[in-house]
C-alpha atoms as one frame of an Amber mdcrd trajectory, in Angstrom:
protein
  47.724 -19.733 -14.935  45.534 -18.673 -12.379  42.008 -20.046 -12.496  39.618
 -17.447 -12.089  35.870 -17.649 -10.947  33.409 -15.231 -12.658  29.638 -14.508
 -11.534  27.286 -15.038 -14.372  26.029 -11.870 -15.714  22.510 -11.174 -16.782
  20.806  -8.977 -18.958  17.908  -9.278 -17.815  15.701  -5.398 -16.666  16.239
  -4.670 -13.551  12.538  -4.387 -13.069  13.009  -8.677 -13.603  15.691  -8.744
 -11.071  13.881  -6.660  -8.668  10.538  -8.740  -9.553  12.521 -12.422  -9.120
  14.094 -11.072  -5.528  10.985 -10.300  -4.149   8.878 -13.162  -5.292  12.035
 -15.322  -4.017  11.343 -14.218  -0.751   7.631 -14.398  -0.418   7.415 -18.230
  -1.862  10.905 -18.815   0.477   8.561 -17.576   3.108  10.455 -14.243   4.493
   6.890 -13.101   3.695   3.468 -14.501   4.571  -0.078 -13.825   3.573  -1.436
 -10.957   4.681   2.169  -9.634   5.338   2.860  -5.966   3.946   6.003  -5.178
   2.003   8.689  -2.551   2.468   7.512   1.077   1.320   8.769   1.537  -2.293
  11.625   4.370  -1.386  12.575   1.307   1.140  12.733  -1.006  -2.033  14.650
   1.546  -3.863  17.213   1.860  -1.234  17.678  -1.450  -0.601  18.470  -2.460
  -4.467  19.948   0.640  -5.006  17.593   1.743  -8.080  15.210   4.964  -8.737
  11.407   4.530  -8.203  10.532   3.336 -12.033  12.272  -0.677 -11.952  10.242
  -1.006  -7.996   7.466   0.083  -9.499   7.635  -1.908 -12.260   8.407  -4.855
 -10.422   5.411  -4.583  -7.856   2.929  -3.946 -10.981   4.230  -7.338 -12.322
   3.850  -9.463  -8.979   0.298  -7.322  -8.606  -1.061  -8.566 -12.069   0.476
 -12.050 -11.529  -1.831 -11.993  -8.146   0.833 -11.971  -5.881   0.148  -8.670
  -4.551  -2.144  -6.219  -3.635  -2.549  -2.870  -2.684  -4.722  -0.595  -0.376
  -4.467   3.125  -1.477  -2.445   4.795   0.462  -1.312   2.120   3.479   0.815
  -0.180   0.993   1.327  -2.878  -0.423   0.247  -6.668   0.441   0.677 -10.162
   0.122  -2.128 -12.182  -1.492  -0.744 -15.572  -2.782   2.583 -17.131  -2.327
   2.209 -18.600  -6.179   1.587 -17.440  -9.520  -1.193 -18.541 -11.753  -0.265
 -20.530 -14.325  -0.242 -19.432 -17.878  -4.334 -20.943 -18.281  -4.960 -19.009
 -15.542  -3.918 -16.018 -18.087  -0.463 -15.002 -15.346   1.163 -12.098 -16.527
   4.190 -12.637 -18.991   6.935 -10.952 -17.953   7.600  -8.579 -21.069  11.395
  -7.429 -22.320   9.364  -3.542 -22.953   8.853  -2.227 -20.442   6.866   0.881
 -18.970  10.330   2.768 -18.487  11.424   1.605 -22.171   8.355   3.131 -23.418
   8.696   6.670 -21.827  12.399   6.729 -22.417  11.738   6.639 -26.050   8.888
   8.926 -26.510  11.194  11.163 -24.419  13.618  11.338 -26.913  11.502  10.882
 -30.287   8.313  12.711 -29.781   9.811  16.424 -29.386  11.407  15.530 -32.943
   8.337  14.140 -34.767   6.185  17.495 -33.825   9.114  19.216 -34.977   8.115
  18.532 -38.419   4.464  18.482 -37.712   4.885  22.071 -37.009   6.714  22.863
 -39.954   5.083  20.598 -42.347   1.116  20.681 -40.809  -1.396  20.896 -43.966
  -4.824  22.979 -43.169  -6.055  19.430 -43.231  -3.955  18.156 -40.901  -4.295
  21.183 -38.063  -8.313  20.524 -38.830  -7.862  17.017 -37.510  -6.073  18.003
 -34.981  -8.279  20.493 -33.534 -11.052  17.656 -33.876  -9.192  15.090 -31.928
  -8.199  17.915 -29.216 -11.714  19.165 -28.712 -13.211  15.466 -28.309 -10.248
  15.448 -25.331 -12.283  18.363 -23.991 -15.155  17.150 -24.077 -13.601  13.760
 -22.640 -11.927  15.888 -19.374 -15.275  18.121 -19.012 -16.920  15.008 -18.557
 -14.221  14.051 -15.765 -12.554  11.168 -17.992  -9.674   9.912 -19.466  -9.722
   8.125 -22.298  -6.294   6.811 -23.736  -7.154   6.186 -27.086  -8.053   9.770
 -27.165  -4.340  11.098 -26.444  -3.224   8.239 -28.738  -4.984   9.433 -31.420
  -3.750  12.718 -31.032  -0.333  12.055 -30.823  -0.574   9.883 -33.976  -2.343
  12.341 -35.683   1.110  14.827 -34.650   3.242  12.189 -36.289   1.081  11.681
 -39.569   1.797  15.779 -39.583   5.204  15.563 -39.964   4.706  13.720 -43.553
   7.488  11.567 -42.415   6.096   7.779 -42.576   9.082   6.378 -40.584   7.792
   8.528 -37.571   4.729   7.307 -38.438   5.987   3.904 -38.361   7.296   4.372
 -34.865   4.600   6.179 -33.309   2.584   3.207 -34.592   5.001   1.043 -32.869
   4.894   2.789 -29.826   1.101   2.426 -29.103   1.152  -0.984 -29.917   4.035
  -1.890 -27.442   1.589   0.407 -25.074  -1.378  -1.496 -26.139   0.228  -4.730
 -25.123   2.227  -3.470 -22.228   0.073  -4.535 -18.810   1.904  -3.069 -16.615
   1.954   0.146 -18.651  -2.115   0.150 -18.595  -1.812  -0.332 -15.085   0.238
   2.212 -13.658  -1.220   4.787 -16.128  -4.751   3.803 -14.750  -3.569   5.213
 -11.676  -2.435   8.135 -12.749  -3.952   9.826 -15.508  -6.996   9.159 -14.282
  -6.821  11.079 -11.250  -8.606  14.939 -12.034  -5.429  16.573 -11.099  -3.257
  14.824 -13.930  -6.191  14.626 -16.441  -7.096  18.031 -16.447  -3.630  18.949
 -16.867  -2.493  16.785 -19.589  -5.105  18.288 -21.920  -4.015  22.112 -21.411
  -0.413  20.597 -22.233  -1.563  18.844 -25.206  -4.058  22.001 -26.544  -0.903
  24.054 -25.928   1.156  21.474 -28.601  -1.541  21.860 -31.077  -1.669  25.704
 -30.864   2.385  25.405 -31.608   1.550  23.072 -34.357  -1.238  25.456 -35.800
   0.907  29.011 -35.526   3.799  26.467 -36.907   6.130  27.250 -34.316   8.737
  24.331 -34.532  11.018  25.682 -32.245   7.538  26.227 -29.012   6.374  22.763
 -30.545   9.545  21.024 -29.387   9.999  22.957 -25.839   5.874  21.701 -24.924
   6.467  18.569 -26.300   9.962  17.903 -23.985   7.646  19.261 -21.441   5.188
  17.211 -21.630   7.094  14.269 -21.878   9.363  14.780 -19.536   5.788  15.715
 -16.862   4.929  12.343 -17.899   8.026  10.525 -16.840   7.486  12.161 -13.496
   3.299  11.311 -13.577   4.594   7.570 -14.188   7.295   7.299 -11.229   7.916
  10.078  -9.095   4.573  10.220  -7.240
């Protein structure tokens, strides 16, 4: 019989692949302090990925202080080791930023849905609270996450369907615990181009919800998921 060698396999994200390359080469010394990295479309190309797993990977060796980056020149090297865990290093985390928009992708235009068809006077009045405090928020010129987490809780509790509850619950906390997901959206929803527009998309989902138009509730809510997918890692 012919004996046949095999490459181990992993399972690991690719963002963790991409992440263990890179700091490879900076502590193997292909990389030295002060040096700057390849430009993320670079990156991409040479793994062979879209933006989102780079991205990913350079928030992770950023909040581990192994990176930095100036605004629009790049991206750096600061240390050629991590912190160790007393030092509070980021944990590399099996949820990641992509795992989270993937699945409000694909569950959020169902849960409003049924918060459209099943919205109580009650629950359209809390609505139309939470959305006129994110007004006030982007009159003011800020973002404020737990803001648009409230209101997209308040869309599931709507629905009178406590497993979407349940997962929209979920959902926040993985985003709550998710580093790398505060970080990126720090740099993006908090710019006045993205904030102002991510209130007129969610006022447009509560008008749906309030005229109980299921069928305009789930077209702005695929919208406005799918605008965030491309807020996250196309810019």
């Amino acid at each position: 019989m012919i004996k046949i060698s095999f490459n181990r396999v992993s399972s690991e994200k690719l963002y963790i692949q991409i992440y263990n390359q890179i700091l490879s080469e900076i502590q193997s010394g292909s990389f030295n302090i002060g040096d700057k990295l390849p430009a993320e479309r670079e990156l991409c190309e040479q793994f062979g990925v879209s933006r989102a797993p780079v991205r990913q990977a350079l928030s992770a060796l950023e909040l581990n202080g192994i990176i930095y980056s100036r605004q629009g020149e790049g991206v750096y090297v600061k240390n050629t080791q991590i912190l160790n865990h007393s030092d509070s290093a980021f944990i590399l985390d099996s949820t990641s930023p992509e795992d989270i928009v993937e699945a409000r992708m694909n569950i959020e235009p169902v849960i409003i849905k049924y918060a459209a068809l099943r919205a109580t006077d009650e629950d359209i009045e809390e609505l139309r609270s939470t959305i006129q405090k994110m007004e006030e928020e982007t009159k003011s010129g800020i973002y404020v996450p737990e803001t648009d987490e409230a209101l997209h809780k308040g869309i599931a509790k709507a629905s009178h369907n406590d497993l979407f509850i349940k997962i929209m619950a979920a959902i926040s906390n993985a985003m709550k615990q998710q580093e790398m997901w505060k970080l990126i959206r720090d740099r993006t929803f908090t710019r006045p181009d993205y904030r102002d527009v991510n209130f007129e998309e969610h006022k447009m989902l509560i008008k749906a919800i309030e005229e109980h138009d299921e069928l305009k509730a789930v077209e702005l809510m695929t919208t406005h998921m799918q605008n965030l997918y491309d807020r996250y890692w196309k810019d």
